[in-house]
Amino acid sequence: MSAGRAAVVAGIGSYVPPNLVTNDDLTARLDTSDAWIRSRTGIAERYVVSPGTSTGDLAVEAGLRALKSAGDERVGAVVLATTTPDQPCPGTAPQVAARLGLGQVPAFDVAAVCSGFLYGLASAAGLIAAGVADSVLLIAADAFTTIVNPGDRTTAVIFADGAGAVVLRAGSAAERGAIGPLVLGSDGELSHLITVPAGGSRQRSSDRPVDPEDHYFQMLGRDTYRHAVERMTAASAEAAERAGWSLDDVDRFAAHQANARILDAVSDRLGIPEERRLSNIARVGNTGAASLPLLLAEATADGTLRAGHRVLLTAFGGGLSWGAATVDWPELQTI
Ligand code: UT7
């Protein structure tokens, strides 16, 4: 046991599938409009998988880029945060590790819906602190459109597909890139706000016939919205305080890209001005667990996020689950 070893960000990568879907494409098949989607969610377009493409395929692409960015194509473990694994059993991470040529390293999935990247960070940091691995490839990937009901206008306009990944290596808490204090929480009393009701042991062990709609993702949007704002605001404030930062110290605020109005509400409550908020939701939509690392990778690539920036991260999703963390952003290569 090597207690006190911190997890340090050493590489980053992301991937979105090539199939672009605009709001106008959606209005052709749904009772919605470009104006409604833009004004209520901030989304203009998003990328979706083509038939036959899986979460594992997206994860391999993002993982490859993160490994290249780290300049070291070997890691000691793989963690994959996803809500849309390639199959219910086994986990998708071992196949991703094998496809990346990483051999027989420990590899497992983390199921924390849109908070998956932050729960994955905690898992990866734990593997490093426990001495299980000296470096971990953490991928967050979702082919969310594979579980969204294409006829449900309340979810089909929001969710999209993508993947982001970071390589974490053992280091010291004092160095640039070290993951600061992680705040995580859940509230299973409110699990009904976001569900895929069928396909698990609860439904399979019942003798009731399955409603085909129950195989799809279902969300009580308005209630989810309210909790997302409250939880991301509180978790962000707590993570900053535990890192010894005032909210004025935050150079870049990276929140799960759930809905542009949620992002504005959280940032406004925290008093983080617009120029310090990172956002790509207009171009990629809500990509589930992938949202945060995809945002961080794109912002690093376009120079909006630079070495030395103090970054506050937060996410919220089904479970309910939420989290926040701080990172003093390191110098990273982008591929
Ligand atoms: O990723 C992690 C967790 N997810 C989230 O954090 C998402 C949280 N929720 C949301 O982002 C928003 O609640 C939605 C985008 C899902 C919905 O936006 P809203 O402003 O909360 O709309 P609403 O559900 O209150 O619905 C307002 C109206 C309704 O019509 P009536 O009842 O006022 O006549 C809906 O039927 O908008 C209608 N509506 C739509 N109209 C056109 C709902 N979806 C659509 C649509 N196009 N796509």
Short mmCIF file of N, CA and C in Angstrom, two decimals, residues 193-251:
data_model
loop_
_atom_site.label_atom_id
_atom_site.label_comp_id
_atom_site.label_asym_id
_atom_site.label_seq_id
_atom_site.Cartn_x
_atom_site.Cartn_y
_atom_site.Cartn_z
N LEU A 193 -36.05 9.17 -11.13
CA LEU A 193 -36.02 10.33 -12.03
C LEU A 193 -35.35 10.00 -13.36
N ILE A 194 -34.40 9.06 -13.32
CA ILE A 194 -33.68 8.66 -14.54
C ILE A 194 -33.56 7.14 -14.53
N THR A 195 -34.21 6.47 -15.47
CA THR A 195 -34.15 4.99 -15.46
C THR A 195 -34.24 4.42 -16.87
N VAL A 196 -33.71 3.19 -17.00
CA VAL A 196 -34.10 2.28 -18.07
C VAL A 196 -34.76 1.14 -17.30
N PRO A 197 -36.10 1.10 -17.23
CA PRO A 197 -36.75 0.19 -16.29
C PRO A 197 -36.56 -1.30 -16.58
N ALA A 198 -36.41 -1.67 -17.86
CA ALA A 198 -36.35 -3.10 -18.20
C ALA A 198 -34.91 -3.55 -18.48
N GLY A 199 -34.73 -4.86 -18.47
CA GLY A 199 -33.44 -5.43 -18.87
C GLY A 199 -32.57 -5.86 -17.71
N GLY A 200 -32.94 -5.44 -16.50
CA GLY A 200 -32.17 -5.83 -15.32
C GLY A 200 -32.86 -6.95 -14.55
N SER A 201 -32.29 -7.34 -13.42
CA SER A 201 -32.83 -8.49 -12.67
C SER A 201 -34.21 -8.19 -12.08
N ARG A 202 -34.48 -6.94 -11.76
CA ARG A 202 -35.80 -6.58 -11.21
C ARG A 202 -36.90 -6.97 -12.21
N GLN A 203 -36.71 -6.56 -13.44
CA GLN A 203 -37.72 -6.88 -14.46
C GLN A 203 -37.66 -8.35 -14.87
N ARG A 204 -36.45 -8.88 -15.02
CA ARG A 204 -36.32 -10.25 -15.51
C ARG A 204 -36.87 -11.26 -14.52
N SER A 205 -36.79 -10.95 -13.22
CA SER A 205 -37.28 -11.91 -12.22
C SER A 205 -38.78 -11.78 -12.01
N SER A 206 -39.40 -10.77 -12.62
CA SER A 206 -40.85 -10.62 -12.47
C SER A 206 -41.53 -11.36 -13.62
N ASP A 207 -42.78 -11.79 -13.39
CA ASP A 207 -43.45 -12.50 -14.48
C ASP A 207 -44.39 -11.57 -15.25
N ARG A 208 -44.24 -10.25 -14.98
CA ARG A 208 -45.08 -9.29 -15.70
C ARG A 208 -44.54 -9.09 -17.12
N PRO A 209 -45.43 -8.95 -18.12
CA PRO A 209 -44.94 -8.70 -19.48
C PRO A 209 -44.23 -7.35 -19.55
N VAL A 210 -43.23 -7.27 -20.40
CA VAL A 210 -42.44 -6.03 -20.49
C VAL A 210 -43.07 -5.09 -21.52
N ASP A 211 -43.23 -3.84 -21.09
CA ASP A 211 -43.64 -2.80 -22.03
C ASP A 211 -42.40 -2.45 -22.85
N PRO A 212 -42.45 -2.55 -24.19
CA PRO A 212 -41.25 -2.26 -24.99
C PRO A 212 -40.63 -0.89 -24.68
N GLU A 213 -41.48 0.08 -24.30
CA GLU A 213 -40.96 1.42 -23.94
C GLU A 213 -39.99 1.35 -22.76
N ASP A 214 -40.17 0.34 -21.91
CA ASP A 214 -39.34 0.23 -20.70
C ASP A 214 -37.89 -0.17 -20.99
N HIS A 215 -37.62 -0.54 -22.22
CA HIS A 215 -36.22 -0.81 -22.58
C HIS A 215 -35.49 0.48 -22.91
N TYR A 216 -36.23 1.59 -22.96
CA TYR A 216 -35.62 2.87 -23.29
C TYR A 216 -35.36 3.71 -22.04
N PHE A 217 -34.44 4.63 -22.20
CA PHE A 217 -34.09 5.61 -21.18
C PHE A 217 -35.30 6.53 -20.92
N GLN A 218 -35.62 6.72 -19.65
CA GLN A 218 -36.74 7.60 -19.29
C GLN A 218 -36.27 8.61 -18.26
N MET A 219 -36.68 9.85 -18.42
CA MET A 219 -36.21 10.90 -17.51
C MET A 219 -37.35 11.86 -17.17
N LEU A 220 -37.51 12.15 -15.89
CA LEU A 220 -38.44 13.21 -15.48
C LEU A 220 -37.64 14.51 -15.53
N GLY A 221 -37.72 15.18 -16.67
CA GLY A 221 -36.81 16.29 -17.00
C GLY A 221 -36.82 17.43 -16.02
N ARG A 222 -38.02 17.89 -15.66
CA ARG A 222 -38.09 19.11 -14.85
C ARG A 222 -37.50 18.89 -13.45
N ASP A 223 -37.84 17.74 -12.83
CA ASP A 223 -37.29 17.44 -11.49
C ASP A 223 -35.79 17.21 -11.57
N THR A 224 -35.37 16.51 -12.64
CA THR A 224 -33.94 16.24 -12.81
C THR A 224 -33.18 17.56 -12.93
N TYR A 225 -33.74 18.46 -13.67
CA TYR A 225 -33.16 19.79 -13.88
C TYR A 225 -32.89 20.46 -12.53
N ARG A 226 -33.91 20.48 -11.69
CA ARG A 226 -33.80 21.16 -10.39
C ARG A 226 -32.69 20.54 -9.53
N HIS A 227 -32.69 19.20 -9.47
CA HIS A 227 -31.66 18.54 -8.66
C HIS A 227 -30.27 18.73 -9.26
N ALA A 228 -30.20 18.75 -10.58
CA ALA A 228 -28.89 18.95 -11.23
C ALA A 228 -28.30 20.29 -10.81
N VAL A 229 -29.12 21.32 -10.83
CA VAL A 229 -28.63 22.65 -10.45
C VAL A 229 -28.19 22.66 -8.98
N GLU A 230 -29.05 22.12 -8.11
CA GLU A 230 -28.71 22.17 -6.68
C GLU A 230 -27.46 21.36 -6.37
N ARG A 231 -27.40 20.14 -6.90
CA ARG A 231 -26.28 19.25 -6.54
C ARG A 231 -24.96 19.71 -7.14
N MET A 232 -24.96 20.13 -8.40
CA MET A 232 -23.68 20.56 -8.99
C MET A 232 -23.19 21.84 -8.31
N THR A 233 -24.12 22.71 -7.92
CA THR A 233 -23.69 23.94 -7.24
C THR A 233 -23.05 23.59 -5.89
N ALA A 234 -23.74 22.75 -5.11
CA ALA A 234 -23.24 22.42 -3.77
C ALA A 234 -21.93 21.64 -3.84
N ALA A 235 -21.86 20.65 -4.75
CA ALA A 235 -20.65 19.84 -4.85
C ALA A 235 -19.46 20.69 -5.30
N SER A 236 -19.71 21.61 -6.23
CA SER A 236 -18.62 22.48 -6.73
C SER A 236 -18.09 23.35 -5.60
N ALA A 237 -19.00 23.95 -4.85
CA ALA A 237 -18.57 24.82 -3.75
C ALA A 237 -17.76 24.03 -2.73
N GLU A 238 -18.20 22.79 -2.46
CA GLU A 238 -17.49 21.96 -1.47
C GLU A 238 -16.10 21.55 -1.96
N ALA A 239 -16.01 21.16 -3.24
CA ALA A 239 -14.70 20.75 -3.77
C ALA A 239 -13.73 21.92 -3.75
N ALA A 240 -14.21 23.11 -4.14
CA ALA A 240 -13.33 24.28 -4.13
C ALA A 240 -12.87 24.57 -2.71
N GLU A 241 -13.79 24.52 -1.78
CA GLU A 241 -13.41 24.81 -0.38
C GLU A 241 -12.40 23.80 0.14
N ARG A 242 -12.62 22.51 -0.19
CA ARG A 242 -11.69 21.49 0.29
C ARG A 242 -10.32 21.62 -0.34
N ALA A 243 -10.27 22.21 -1.53
CA ALA A 243 -8.97 22.44 -2.18
C ALA A 243 -8.31 23.72 -1.67
N GLY A 244 -9.04 24.46 -0.86
CA GLY A 244 -8.49 25.72 -0.36
C GLY A 244 -8.61 26.85 -1.37
N TRP A 245 -9.52 26.69 -2.36
CA TRP A 245 -9.71 27.72 -3.38
C TRP A 245 -10.94 28.56 -3.02
N SER A 246 -10.88 29.83 -3.34
CA SER A 246 -12.12 30.61 -3.35
C SER A 246 -12.69 30.45 -4.76
N LEU A 247 -13.97 30.73 -4.95
CA LEU A 247 -14.54 30.55 -6.29
C LEU A 247 -13.95 31.56 -7.28
N ASP A 248 -13.39 32.66 -6.77
CA ASP A 248 -12.70 33.62 -7.64
C ASP A 248 -11.40 33.04 -8.20
N ASP A 249 -10.86 32.01 -7.52
CA ASP A 249 -9.62 31.39 -7.98
C ASP A 249 -9.83 30.50 -9.20
N VAL A 250 -11.10 30.14 -9.47
CA VAL A 250 -11.38 29.18 -10.55
C VAL A 250 -11.18 29.86 -11.90
N ASP A 251 -10.20 29.35 -12.67
CA ASP A 251 -9.94 29.92 -14.01
C ASP A 251 -10.87 29.32 -15.05
#
